[in-house]
Short mmCIF file of C-alpha atoms in Angstrom, two decimals:
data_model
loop_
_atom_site.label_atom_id
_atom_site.label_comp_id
_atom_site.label_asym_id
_atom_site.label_seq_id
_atom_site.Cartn_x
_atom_site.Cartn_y
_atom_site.Cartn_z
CA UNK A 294 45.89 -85.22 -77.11
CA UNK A 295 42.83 -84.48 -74.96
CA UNK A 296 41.66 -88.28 -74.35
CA UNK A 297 41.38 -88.93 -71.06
CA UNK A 298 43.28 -92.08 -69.70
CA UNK A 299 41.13 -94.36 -67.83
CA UNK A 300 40.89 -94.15 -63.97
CA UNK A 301 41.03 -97.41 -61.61
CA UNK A 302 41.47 -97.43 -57.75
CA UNK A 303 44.51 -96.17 -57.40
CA UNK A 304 46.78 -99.19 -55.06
CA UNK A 305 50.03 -97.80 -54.88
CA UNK A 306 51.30 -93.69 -54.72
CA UNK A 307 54.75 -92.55 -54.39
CA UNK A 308 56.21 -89.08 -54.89
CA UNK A 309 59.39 -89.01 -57.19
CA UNK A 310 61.90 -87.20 -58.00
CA UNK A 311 61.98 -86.42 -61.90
CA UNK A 312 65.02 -85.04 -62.95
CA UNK A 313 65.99 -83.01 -66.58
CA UNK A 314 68.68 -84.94 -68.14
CA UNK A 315 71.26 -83.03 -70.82
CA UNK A 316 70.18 -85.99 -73.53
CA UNK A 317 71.55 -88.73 -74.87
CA UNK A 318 70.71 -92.76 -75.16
CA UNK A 319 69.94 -93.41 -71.59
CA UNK A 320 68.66 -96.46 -69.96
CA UNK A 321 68.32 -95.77 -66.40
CA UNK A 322 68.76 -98.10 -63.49
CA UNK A 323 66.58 -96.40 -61.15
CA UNK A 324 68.13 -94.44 -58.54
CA UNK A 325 72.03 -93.86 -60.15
CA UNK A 326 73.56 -90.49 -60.41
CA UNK A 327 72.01 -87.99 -62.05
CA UNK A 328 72.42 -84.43 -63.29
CA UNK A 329 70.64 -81.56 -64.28
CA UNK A 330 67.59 -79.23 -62.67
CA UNK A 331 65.52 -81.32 -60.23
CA UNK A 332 61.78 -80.89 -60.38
CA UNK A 333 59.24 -81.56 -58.02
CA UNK A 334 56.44 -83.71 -59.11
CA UNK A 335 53.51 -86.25 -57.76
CA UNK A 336 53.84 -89.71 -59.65
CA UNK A 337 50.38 -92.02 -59.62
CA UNK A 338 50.64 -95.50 -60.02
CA UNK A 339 48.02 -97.77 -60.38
CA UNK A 340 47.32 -101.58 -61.14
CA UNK A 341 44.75 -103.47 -60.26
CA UNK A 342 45.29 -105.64 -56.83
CA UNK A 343 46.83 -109.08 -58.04
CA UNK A 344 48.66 -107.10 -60.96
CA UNK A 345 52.68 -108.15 -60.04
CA UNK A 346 53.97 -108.33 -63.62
CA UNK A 347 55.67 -104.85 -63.52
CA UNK A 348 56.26 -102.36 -61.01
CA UNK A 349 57.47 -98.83 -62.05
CA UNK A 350 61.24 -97.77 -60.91
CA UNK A 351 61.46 -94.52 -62.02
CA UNK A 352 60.77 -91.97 -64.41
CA UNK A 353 63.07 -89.19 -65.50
CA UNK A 354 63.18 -86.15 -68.04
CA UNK A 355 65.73 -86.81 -71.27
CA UNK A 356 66.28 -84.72 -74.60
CA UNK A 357 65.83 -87.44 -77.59
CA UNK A 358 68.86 -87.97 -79.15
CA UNK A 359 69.81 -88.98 -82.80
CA UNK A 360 70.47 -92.23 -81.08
CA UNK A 361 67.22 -92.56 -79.13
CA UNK A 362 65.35 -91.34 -81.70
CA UNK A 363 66.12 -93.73 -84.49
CA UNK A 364 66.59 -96.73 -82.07
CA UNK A 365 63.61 -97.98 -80.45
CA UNK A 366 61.03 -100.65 -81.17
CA UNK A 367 57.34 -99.80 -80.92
CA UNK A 368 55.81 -101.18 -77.57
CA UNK A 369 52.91 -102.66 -79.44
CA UNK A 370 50.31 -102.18 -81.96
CA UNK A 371 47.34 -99.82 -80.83
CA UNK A 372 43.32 -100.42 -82.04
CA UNK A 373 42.50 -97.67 -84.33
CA UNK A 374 38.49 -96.19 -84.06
CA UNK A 375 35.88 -96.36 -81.31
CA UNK A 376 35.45 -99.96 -81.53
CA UNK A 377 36.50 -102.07 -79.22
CA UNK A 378 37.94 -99.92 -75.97
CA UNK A 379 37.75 -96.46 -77.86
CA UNK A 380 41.40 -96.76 -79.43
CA UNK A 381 43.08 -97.72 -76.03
CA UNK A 382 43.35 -101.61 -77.02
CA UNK A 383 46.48 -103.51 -78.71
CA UNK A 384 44.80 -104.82 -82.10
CA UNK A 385 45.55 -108.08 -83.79
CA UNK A 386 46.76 -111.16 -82.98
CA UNK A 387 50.08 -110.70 -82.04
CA UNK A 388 50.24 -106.92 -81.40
CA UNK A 389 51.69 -106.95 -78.57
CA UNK A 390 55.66 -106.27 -78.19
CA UNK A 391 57.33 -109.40 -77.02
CA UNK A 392 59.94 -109.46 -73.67
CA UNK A 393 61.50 -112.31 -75.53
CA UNK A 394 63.86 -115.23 -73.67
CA UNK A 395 66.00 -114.17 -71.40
CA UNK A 396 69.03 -116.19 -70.87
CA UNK A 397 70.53 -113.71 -67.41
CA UNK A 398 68.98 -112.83 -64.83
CA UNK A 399 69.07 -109.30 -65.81
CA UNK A 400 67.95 -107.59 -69.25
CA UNK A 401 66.66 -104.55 -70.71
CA UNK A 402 65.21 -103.05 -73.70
CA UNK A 403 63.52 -99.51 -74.85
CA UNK A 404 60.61 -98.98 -76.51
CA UNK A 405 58.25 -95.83 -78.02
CA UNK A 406 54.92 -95.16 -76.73
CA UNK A 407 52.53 -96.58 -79.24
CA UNK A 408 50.56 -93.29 -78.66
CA UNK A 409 52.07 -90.93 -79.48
CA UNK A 410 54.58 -93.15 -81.90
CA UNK A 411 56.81 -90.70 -82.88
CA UNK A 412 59.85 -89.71 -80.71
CA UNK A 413 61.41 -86.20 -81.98
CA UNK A 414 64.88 -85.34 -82.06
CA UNK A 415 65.69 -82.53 -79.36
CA UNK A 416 62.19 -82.99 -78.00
CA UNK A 417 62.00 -83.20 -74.21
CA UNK A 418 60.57 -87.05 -73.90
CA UNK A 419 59.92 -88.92 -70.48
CA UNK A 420 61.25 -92.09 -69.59
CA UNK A 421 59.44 -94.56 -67.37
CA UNK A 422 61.48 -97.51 -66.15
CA UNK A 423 59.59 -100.46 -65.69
CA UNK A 424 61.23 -103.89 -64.07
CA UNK A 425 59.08 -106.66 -65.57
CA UNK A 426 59.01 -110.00 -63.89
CA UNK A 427 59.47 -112.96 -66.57
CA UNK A 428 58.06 -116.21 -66.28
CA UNK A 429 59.20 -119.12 -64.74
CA UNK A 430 60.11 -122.13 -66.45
CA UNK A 431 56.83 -123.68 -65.55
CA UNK A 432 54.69 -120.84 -66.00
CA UNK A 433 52.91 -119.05 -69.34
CA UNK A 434 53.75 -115.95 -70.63
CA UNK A 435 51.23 -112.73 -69.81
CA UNK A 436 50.10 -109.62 -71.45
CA UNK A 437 49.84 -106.63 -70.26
CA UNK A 438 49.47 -102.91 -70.89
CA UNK A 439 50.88 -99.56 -69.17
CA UNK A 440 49.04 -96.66 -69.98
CA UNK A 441 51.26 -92.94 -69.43
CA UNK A 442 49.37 -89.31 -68.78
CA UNK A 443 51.93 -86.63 -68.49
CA UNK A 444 50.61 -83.29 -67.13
CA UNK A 445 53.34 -80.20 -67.53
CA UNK A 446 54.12 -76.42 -68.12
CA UNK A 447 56.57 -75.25 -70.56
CA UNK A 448 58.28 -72.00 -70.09
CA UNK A 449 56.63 -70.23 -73.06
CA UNK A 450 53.07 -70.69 -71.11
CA UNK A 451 53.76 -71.62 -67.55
CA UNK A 452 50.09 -70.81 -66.17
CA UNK A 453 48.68 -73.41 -69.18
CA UNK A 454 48.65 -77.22 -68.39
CA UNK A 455 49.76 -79.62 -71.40
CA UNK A 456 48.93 -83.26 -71.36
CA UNK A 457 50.70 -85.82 -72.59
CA UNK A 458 50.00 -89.27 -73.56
CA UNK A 459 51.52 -92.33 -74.19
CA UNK A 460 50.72 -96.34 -74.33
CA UNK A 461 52.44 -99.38 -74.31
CA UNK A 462 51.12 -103.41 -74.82
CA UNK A 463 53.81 -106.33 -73.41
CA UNK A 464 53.92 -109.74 -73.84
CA UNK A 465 56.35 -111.58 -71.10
CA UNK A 466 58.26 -114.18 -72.84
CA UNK A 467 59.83 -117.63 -72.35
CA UNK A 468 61.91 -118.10 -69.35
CA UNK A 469 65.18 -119.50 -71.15
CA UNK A 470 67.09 -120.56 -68.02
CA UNK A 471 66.81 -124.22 -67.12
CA UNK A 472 64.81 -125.77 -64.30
CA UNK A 473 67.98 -127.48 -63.70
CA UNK A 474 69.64 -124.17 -62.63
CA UNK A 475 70.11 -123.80 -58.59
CA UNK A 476 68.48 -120.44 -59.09
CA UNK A 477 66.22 -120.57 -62.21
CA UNK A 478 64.45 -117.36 -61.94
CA UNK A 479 62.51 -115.27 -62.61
CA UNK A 480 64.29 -113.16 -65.10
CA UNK A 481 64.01 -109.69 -64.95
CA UNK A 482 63.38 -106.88 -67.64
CA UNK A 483 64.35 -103.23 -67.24
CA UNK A 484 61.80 -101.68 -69.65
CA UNK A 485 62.36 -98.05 -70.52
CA UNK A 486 59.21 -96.81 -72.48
CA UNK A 487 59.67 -93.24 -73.68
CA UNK A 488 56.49 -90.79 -74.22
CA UNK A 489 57.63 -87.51 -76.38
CA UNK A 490 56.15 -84.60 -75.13
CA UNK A 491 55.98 -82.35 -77.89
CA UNK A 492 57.89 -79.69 -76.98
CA UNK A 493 62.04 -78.36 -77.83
CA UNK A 494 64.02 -79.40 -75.32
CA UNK A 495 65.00 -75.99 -74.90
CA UNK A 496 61.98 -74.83 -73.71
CA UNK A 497 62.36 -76.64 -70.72
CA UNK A 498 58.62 -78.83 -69.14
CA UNK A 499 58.41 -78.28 -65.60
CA UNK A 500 56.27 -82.05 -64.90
CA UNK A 501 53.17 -81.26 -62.56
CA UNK A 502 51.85 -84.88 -62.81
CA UNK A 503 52.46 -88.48 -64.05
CA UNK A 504 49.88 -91.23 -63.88
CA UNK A 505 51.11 -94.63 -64.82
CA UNK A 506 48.03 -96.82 -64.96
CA UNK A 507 48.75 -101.17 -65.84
CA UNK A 508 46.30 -103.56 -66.82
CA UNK A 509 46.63 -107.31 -67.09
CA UNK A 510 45.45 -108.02 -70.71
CA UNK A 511 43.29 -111.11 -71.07
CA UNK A 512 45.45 -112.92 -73.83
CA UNK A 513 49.13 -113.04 -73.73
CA UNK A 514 49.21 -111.30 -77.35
CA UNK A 515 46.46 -108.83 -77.39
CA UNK A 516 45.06 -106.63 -74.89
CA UNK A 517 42.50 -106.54 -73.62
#
């Protein structure tokens, strides 16, 4: 869990609040009511300069659930070896997980971190809310890939730093909403993608760091 997640000029900073939910299937809205131990921590976006397709809303500490566990897709399919982008690419030609029509304006949908896949019940996981921007009618879908490096303590070993990592490839979708509408769109998907941190819930992380880095992929199905 050691491989270091690649660094681009960072555009946009924010300090966040990330909060320790009591569990559960959760799909956040962004800044709703929420309960449990706050922690302090320093939240790193970056994208580079044109990138619009997704912004991040918020992130937030949950315990995995039976629920959460056994319900979400796989954002993607991830290059296995050294060859091409040492493991960090989507593979195939359609490995990318599709934000399929839309037919509101609104929509949402969770997904696993393609690395690491597996989400563990009563593990402490994070969830980063993304708001994706769909296409218009007249315009092409785009793919694109968010990238998660979670730096944290755990009560057991609180001078010892323990990374975290977790990926995710997207394809927007089809814009189902006619061009006859007044308001046609863009539609808009809340995407929660959830990175398991390997470690009991009840050895509570204390989050140092997140660094959320998103790439436009060249292809609408495969990244890069």
């Amino acid at each position: 869990m050691a491989r270091a997640v690649p660094r681009k000029v960072v555009y946009a900073a924010t300090v966040m609040a990330i909060l320790a939910l009591a569990g559960g299937w959760t799909l956040a809205t962004g800044s709703g009511a929420q309960s449990g131990p706050a922690q302090s921590s320093r939240v790193t976006v970056t994208a580079p300069g044109d990138f619009s397709t997704a912004v991040v809303k918020d992130t937030q500490i949950l315990t995995v659930s039976s629920a959460l566990a056994s319900g979400l897709t796989p954002a993607g399919a991830q290059a296995s070896g050294t060859n091409p982008g040492h493991g960090l690419n989507s593979t195939g030609t359609t490995a990318n997980a599709v934000l399929a029509a839309c037919a509101a304006l609104y929509c949402a949908a969770n997904y696993s971190a393609v690395d690491p896949s597996s989400i563990v019940l009563g593990d402490s996981a994070l969830q980063v809310m993304l708001n994706v921007t769909q296409p218009t009618p007249s315009s092409s879908a785009v793919g694109f890939d968010v990238q998660v490096e979670v730096i944290y303590t755990v009560s057991t070993a609180p001078s010892v730093n323990v990374y975290a990592f977790g990926t995710g490839y997207f394809d927007t979708g089809t814009n189902s909403l006619s061009s006859s509408v007044t308001t046609p769109g863009p539609t808009y998907y809340a995407v929660a993608l959830y990175v398991d941190l390997g470690t009991a819930a009840t050895n509570i992380p204390s989050i140092q760091h997140v660094v959320v880095t998103m790439n436009q992929c060249l292809v609408a199905t495969v990244c890069p």
